Amino acid sequence: MSELLVVGSVAFDTLHNALGTHEKVIGGSATYASIAASFYAPVKLVGVVGTDFPDAMVQKLRERGVDTSGLEVAEGQTFHWEGKYTDDLTSRESLRTDLNVFADFDPKIPEAFRDAPYVMLGNIAPELQISVLDQIRQPKLVVADTMNFWIDGALDALKRLLKRVNVLVINEEEARQLSGKHHMIQVANALLEMGPSTVVIKQGEYGAWLFAGEDVFSAPAFLLEAQDPTGAGDTFAGGFLGYVAAKDSVDPKTLRSAVIHGSALASFCVEGIGPARLLEIDRAAIDQRVSAFRSLVDFAHA
Ligand code: AMP
């Protein structure tokens, strides 16, 4: 087993969906990714919160084996994101992004974290993701997530980042936007040309594709009634890299299993509002769901 470093946003979210409006929901890319990864391996978290962020939540993360000594508490308010989902939960609109303490965030990776072999660059400004990489000595695998906000607003920095990333995890719509292509194989090839040797394209309720060199893997999605998809992408990425760190291997078989574990965790994430459901489950529940994923695609050579 090896450890992983998770960098990203820690947030308060306001979520509007068919069930109503949910305020002050704990969110952020690093929060979801850390919770997911903590089922597999020790996590070192780097991020920033304001003085309004509840200590109880930080404590909860610590109890899960997340080292929060790299979580800075800055004067001001925590990053806030507000999103509105369509009733069928298939799409969402960002209504507000208040960077707050994130606006002046300059990630300082504690000395004790700089040898982390596995690095998850959660969805934050690509410049910040680059600055994190500059401080890490010799990572074995760097995974990055991003979103339309940065493809629209920080494309040059994102392209510079991608040259230094091993695995890009991205959703289908954003993959099309970033690549300028439509057909999945063209999308994947265009993204691979930007730098990463592996690209994972998430298709929400339809599963995920893994393009790793010559290896192409299609993971199914678990059929369920979702309540709130917020954080599913970060949860997927955290589960994916947590699994890789636990195995301490980046061979194609491990990456395939990691996609299934990431998908299993994401399927739990969407079952509750915010990270609530993720905080309830245990490793046995995850393993059961991984088996359910296996039976979804199992067939005999009849
Ligand atoms: P996901 O649903 O996996 O795309 O991630 C949702 C999380 O991303 C929410 O909890 C938000 O707080 C966070 N988020 C939204 N916009 C941004 C942004 N521009 N930078 C960093 N984190 C963000």
PDB file of N, CA, C and O and ligand atoms in Angstrom, residues 9 11-13 26-29 32 79-81 85 92 94 97 99 102 123-125 145 147 149-150 202 229-235, ligand 1:
ATOM      1  N   SER A   9     -10.497  21.727  -4.334  1.00  0.00           N
ATOM      2  CA  SER A   9     -11.331  22.658  -3.583  1.00  0.00           C
ATOM      3  C   SER A   9     -11.996  21.959  -2.405  1.00  0.00           C
ATOM      4  O   SER A   9     -12.278  20.760  -2.451  1.00  0.00           O
ATOM      5  N   ALA A  11     -15.335  23.017  -0.131  1.00  0.00           N
ATOM      6  CA  ALA A  11     -16.355  24.019  -0.442  1.00  0.00           C
ATOM      7  C   ALA A  11     -17.616  23.915   0.403  1.00  0.00           C
ATOM      8  O   ALA A  11     -17.891  22.887   1.035  1.00  0.00           O
ATOM      9  N   PHE A  12     -18.379  24.992   0.336  1.00  0.00           N
ATOM     10  CA  PHE A  12     -19.801  24.947   0.688  1.00  0.00           C
ATOM     11  C   PHE A  12     -20.554  25.015  -0.635  1.00  0.00           C
ATOM     12  O   PHE A  12     -20.279  25.894  -1.462  1.00  0.00           O
ATOM     13  N   ASP A  13     -21.462  24.103  -0.838  1.00  0.00           N
ATOM     14  CA  ASP A  13     -22.260  24.108  -2.058  1.00  0.00           C
ATOM     15  C   ASP A  13     -23.706  24.463  -1.742  1.00  0.00           C
ATOM     16  O   ASP A  13     -24.234  24.090  -0.690  1.00  0.00           O
ATOM     17  N   ILE A  26     -21.522  20.393   2.431  1.00  0.00           N
ATOM     18  CA  ILE A  26     -20.059  20.305   2.329  1.00  0.00           C
ATOM     19  C   ILE A  26     -19.714  19.717   0.963  1.00  0.00           C
ATOM     20  O   ILE A  26     -20.283  18.695   0.565  1.00  0.00           O
ATOM     21  N   GLY A  27     -18.820  20.378   0.247  1.00  0.00           N
ATOM     22  CA  GLY A  27     -18.463  19.887  -1.082  1.00  0.00           C
ATOM     23  C   GLY A  27     -17.023  20.225  -1.411  1.00  0.00           C
ATOM     24  O   GLY A  27     -16.198  20.431  -0.518  1.00  0.00           O
ATOM     25  N   GLY A  28     -16.756  20.262  -2.698  1.00  0.00           N
ATOM     26  CA  GLY A  28     -15.400  20.549  -3.167  1.00  0.00           C
ATOM     27  C   GLY A  28     -14.751  19.298  -3.724  1.00  0.00           C
ATOM     28  O   GLY A  28     -14.996  18.193  -3.242  1.00  0.00           O
ATOM     29  N   SER A  29     -13.920  19.524  -4.750  1.00  0.00           N
ATOM     30  CA  SER A  29     -13.306  18.371  -5.416  1.00  0.00           C
ATOM     31  C   SER A  29     -12.411  17.583  -4.468  1.00  0.00           C
ATOM     32  O   SER A  29     -12.411  16.345  -4.482  1.00  0.00           O
ATOM     33  N   TYR A  32     -14.554  15.376  -1.831  1.00  0.00           N
ATOM     34  CA  TYR A  32     -15.087  14.118  -2.372  1.00  0.00           C
ATOM     35  C   TYR A  32     -13.957  13.134  -2.689  1.00  0.00           C
ATOM     36  O   TYR A  32     -14.051  11.948  -2.385  1.00  0.00           O
ATOM     37  N   PHE A  79     -14.662  28.723  -0.173  1.00  0.00           N
ATOM     38  CA  PHE A  79     -15.129  28.651  -1.576  1.00  0.00           C
ATOM     39  C   PHE A  79     -16.605  28.207  -1.586  1.00  0.00           C
ATOM     40  O   PHE A  79     -16.998  27.302  -0.852  1.00  0.00           O
ATOM     41  N   HIS A  80     -17.396  28.862  -2.426  1.00  0.00           N
ATOM     42  CA  HIS A  80     -18.824  28.517  -2.507  1.00  0.00           C
ATOM     43  C   HIS A  80     -19.231  28.316  -3.953  1.00  0.00           C
ATOM     44  O   HIS A  80     -18.889  29.127  -4.817  1.00  0.00           O
ATOM     45  N   TRP A  81     -19.912  27.209  -4.202  1.00  0.00           N
ATOM     46  CA  TRP A  81     -20.417  26.929  -5.558  1.00  0.00           C
ATOM     47  C   TRP A  81     -21.908  26.649  -5.475  1.00  0.00           C
ATOM     48  O   TRP A  81     -22.386  26.000  -4.548  1.00  0.00           O
ATOM     49  N   TYR A  85     -29.688  21.633 -11.019  1.00  0.00           N
ATOM     50  CA  TYR A  85     -29.824  20.440 -11.872  1.00  0.00           C
ATOM     51  C   TYR A  85     -31.188  20.425 -12.541  1.00  0.00           C
ATOM     52  O   TYR A  85     -32.182  20.877 -11.960  1.00  0.00           O
ATOM     53  N   ARG A  92     -26.590  20.157 -15.553  1.00  0.00           N
ATOM     54  CA  ARG A  92     -26.613  21.169 -14.501  1.00  0.00           C
ATOM     55  C   ARG A  92     -26.027  22.462 -15.005  1.00  0.00           C
ATOM     56  O   ARG A  92     -25.273  22.484 -15.978  1.00  0.00           O
ATOM     57  N   SER A  94     -24.038  25.955 -13.579  1.00  0.00           N
ATOM     58  CA  SER A  94     -23.383  26.621 -12.444  1.00  0.00           C
ATOM     59  C   SER A  94     -24.003  28.001 -12.309  1.00  0.00           C
ATOM     60  O   SER A  94     -23.947  28.800 -13.243  1.00  0.00           O
ATOM     61  N   THR A  97     -20.043  30.911  -8.691  1.00  0.00           N
ATOM     62  CA  THR A  97     -18.773  30.371  -8.211  1.00  0.00           C
ATOM     63  C   THR A  97     -18.099  31.500  -7.454  1.00  0.00           C
ATOM     64  O   THR A  97     -17.614  32.453  -8.057  1.00  0.00           O
ATOM     65  N   LEU A  99     -15.084  32.376  -5.413  1.00  0.00           N
ATOM     66  CA  LEU A  99     -13.780  31.798  -5.067  1.00  0.00           C
ATOM     67  C   LEU A  99     -13.417  32.053  -3.603  1.00  0.00           C
ATOM     68  O   LEU A  99     -12.761  31.243  -2.969  1.00  0.00           O
ATOM     69  N   PHE A 102     -10.198  31.035  -1.980  1.00  0.00           N
ATOM     70  CA  PHE A 102      -9.474  30.394  -3.075  1.00  0.00           C
ATOM     71  C   PHE A 102      -8.792  31.409  -3.983  1.00  0.00           C
ATOM     72  O   PHE A 102      -7.808  31.097  -4.660  1.00  0.00           O
ATOM     73  N   ASN A 123     -10.199  19.220  -9.327  1.00  0.00           N
ATOM     74  CA  ASN A 123     -10.614  20.328 -10.155  1.00  0.00           C
ATOM     75  C   ASN A 123     -10.424  21.677  -9.441  1.00  0.00           C
ATOM     76  O   ASN A 123     -11.208  22.036  -8.572  1.00  0.00           O
ATOM     77  N   ILE A 124      -9.335  22.375  -9.783  1.00  0.00           N
ATOM     78  CA  ILE A 124      -9.098  23.767  -9.353  1.00  0.00           C
ATOM     79  C   ILE A 124      -8.416  24.464 -10.525  1.00  0.00           C
ATOM     80  O   ILE A 124      -8.196  23.838 -11.558  1.00  0.00           O
ATOM     81  N   ALA A 125      -8.068  25.722 -10.364  1.00  0.00           N
ATOM     82  CA  ALA A 125      -7.424  26.457 -11.457  1.00  0.00           C
ATOM     83  C   ALA A 125      -6.182  25.704 -11.934  1.00  0.00           C
ATOM     84  O   ALA A 125      -5.346  25.300 -11.117  1.00  0.00           O
ATOM     85  N   ASP A 145      -8.160  16.247 -12.881  1.00  0.00           N
ATOM     86  CA  ASP A 145      -9.563  16.437 -13.252  1.00  0.00           C
ATOM     87  C   ASP A 145      -9.691  17.910 -13.651  1.00  0.00           C
ATOM     88  O   ASP A 145      -8.895  18.743 -13.227  1.00  0.00           O
ATOM     89  N   MET A 147     -12.776  21.005 -15.441  1.00  0.00           N
ATOM     90  CA  MET A 147     -14.185  21.228 -15.804  1.00  0.00           C
ATOM     91  C   MET A 147     -14.307  22.388 -16.796  1.00  0.00           C
ATOM     92  O   MET A 147     -13.344  23.104 -17.064  1.00  0.00           O
ATOM     93  N   PHE A 149     -15.489  25.275 -16.626  1.00  0.00           N
ATOM     94  CA  PHE A 149     -15.105  26.592 -16.100  1.00  0.00           C
ATOM     95  C   PHE A 149     -13.661  26.925 -16.487  1.00  0.00           C
ATOM     96  O   PHE A 149     -13.345  28.054 -16.868  1.00  0.00           O
ATOM     97  N   TRP A 150     -12.756  25.934 -16.437  1.00  0.00           N
ATOM     98  CA  TRP A 150     -11.335  26.167 -16.721  1.00  0.00           C
ATOM     99  C   TRP A 150     -11.045  25.997 -18.215  1.00  0.00           C
ATOM    100  O   TRP A 150     -10.132  26.634 -18.740  1.00  0.00           O
ATOM    101  N   LYS A 202     -15.754   9.998 -18.534  1.00  0.00           N
ATOM    102  CA  LYS A 202     -16.923   9.573 -17.748  1.00  0.00           C
ATOM    103  C   LYS A 202     -18.196   9.948 -18.493  1.00  0.00           C
ATOM    104  O   LYS A 202     -18.307  11.057 -19.000  1.00  0.00           O
ATOM    105  N   PRO A 229     -26.066  14.189  -8.195  1.00  0.00           N
ATOM    106  CA  PRO A 229     -24.790  13.777  -8.809  1.00  0.00           C
ATOM    107  C   PRO A 229     -23.586  14.632  -8.402  1.00  0.00           C
ATOM    108  O   PRO A 229     -22.478  14.361  -8.859  1.00  0.00           O
ATOM    109  N   THR A 230     -23.782  15.650  -7.565  1.00  0.00           N
ATOM    110  CA  THR A 230     -22.650  16.513  -7.205  1.00  0.00           C
ATOM    111  C   THR A 230     -21.513  15.678  -6.623  1.00  0.00           C
ATOM    112  O   THR A 230     -21.737  14.867  -5.726  1.00  0.00           O
ATOM    113  N   GLY A 231     -20.332  15.905  -7.135  1.00  0.00           N
ATOM    114  CA  GLY A 231     -19.151  15.252  -6.567  1.00  0.00           C
ATOM    115  C   GLY A 231     -18.886  13.869  -7.137  1.00  0.00           C
ATOM    116  O   GLY A 231     -17.867  13.259  -6.814  1.00  0.00           O
ATOM    117  N   ALA A 232     -19.772  13.373  -7.996  1.00  0.00           N
ATOM    118  CA  ALA A 232     -19.580  12.014  -8.517  1.00  0.00           C
ATOM    119  C   ALA A 232     -18.257  11.908  -9.277  1.00  0.00           C
ATOM    120  O   ALA A 232     -17.538  10.915  -9.153  1.00  0.00           O
ATOM    121  N   GLY A 233     -17.917  12.948 -10.035  1.00  0.00           N
ATOM    122  CA  GLY A 233     -16.680  12.931 -10.817  1.00  0.00           C
ATOM    123  C   GLY A 233     -15.445  12.906  -9.915  1.00  0.00           C
ATOM    124  O   GLY A 233     -14.498  12.142 -10.149  1.00  0.00           O
ATOM    125  N   ASP A 234     -15.457  13.717  -8.875  1.00  0.00           N
ATOM    126  CA  ASP A 234     -14.315  13.763  -7.950  1.00  0.00           C
ATOM    127  C   ASP A 234     -14.224  12.469  -7.153  1.00  0.00           C
ATOM    128  O   ASP A 234     -13.145  11.981  -6.846  1.00  0.00           O
ATOM    129  N   THR A 235     -15.393  11.934  -6.822  1.00  0.00           N
ATOM    130  CA  THR A 235     -15.435  10.675  -6.082  1.00  0.00           C
ATOM    131  C   THR A 235     -14.851   9.564  -6.949  1.00  0.00           C
ATOM    132  O   THR A 235     -14.070   8.729  -6.481  1.00  0.00           O
TER     133      THR A 235
HETATM  134  P1  AMP B   1     -18.357  17.267  -9.717  1.00  0.00           P
HETATM  135  O1  AMP B   1     -19.836  17.118  -9.513  1.00  0.00           O
HETATM  136  O2  AMP B   1     -17.577  16.012  -9.489  1.00  0.00           O
HETATM  137  O3  AMP B   1     -18.000  17.941 -10.990  1.00  0.00           O
HETATM  138  O4  AMP B   1     -17.820  18.246  -8.567  1.00  0.00           O
HETATM  139  C1  AMP B   1     -18.657  19.100  -7.833  1.00  0.00           C
HETATM  140  C2  AMP B   1     -17.812  19.868  -6.838  1.00  0.00           C
HETATM  141  O5  AMP B   1     -16.898  20.717  -7.535  1.00  0.00           O
HETATM  142  C3  AMP B   1     -18.677  20.739  -5.978  1.00  0.00           C
HETATM  143  O6  AMP B   1     -18.668  20.225  -4.648  1.00  0.00           O
HETATM  144  C4  AMP B   1     -18.056  22.139  -6.073  1.00  0.00           C
HETATM  145  O7  AMP B   1     -17.808  22.710  -4.816  1.00  0.00           O
HETATM  146  C5  AMP B   1     -16.759  21.930  -6.832  1.00  0.00           C
HETATM  147  N1  AMP B   1     -16.528  22.981  -7.826  1.00  0.00           N
HETATM  148  C6  AMP B   1     -17.440  23.551  -8.657  1.00  0.00           C
HETATM  149  N2  AMP B   1     -16.866  24.477  -9.437  1.00  0.00           N
HETATM  150  C7  AMP B   1     -15.542  24.490  -9.108  1.00  0.00           C
HETATM  151  C8  AMP B   1     -14.411  25.242  -9.573  1.00  0.00           C
HETATM  152  N3  AMP B   1     -14.529  26.151 -10.535  1.00  0.00           N
HETATM  153  N4  AMP B   1     -13.204  24.997  -8.993  1.00  0.00           N
HETATM  154  C9  AMP B   1     -13.098  24.069  -8.048  1.00  0.00           C
HETATM  155  N5  AMP B   1     -14.114  23.325  -7.557  1.00  0.00           N
HETATM  156  C10 AMP B   1     -15.335  23.533  -8.085  1.00  0.00           C
END
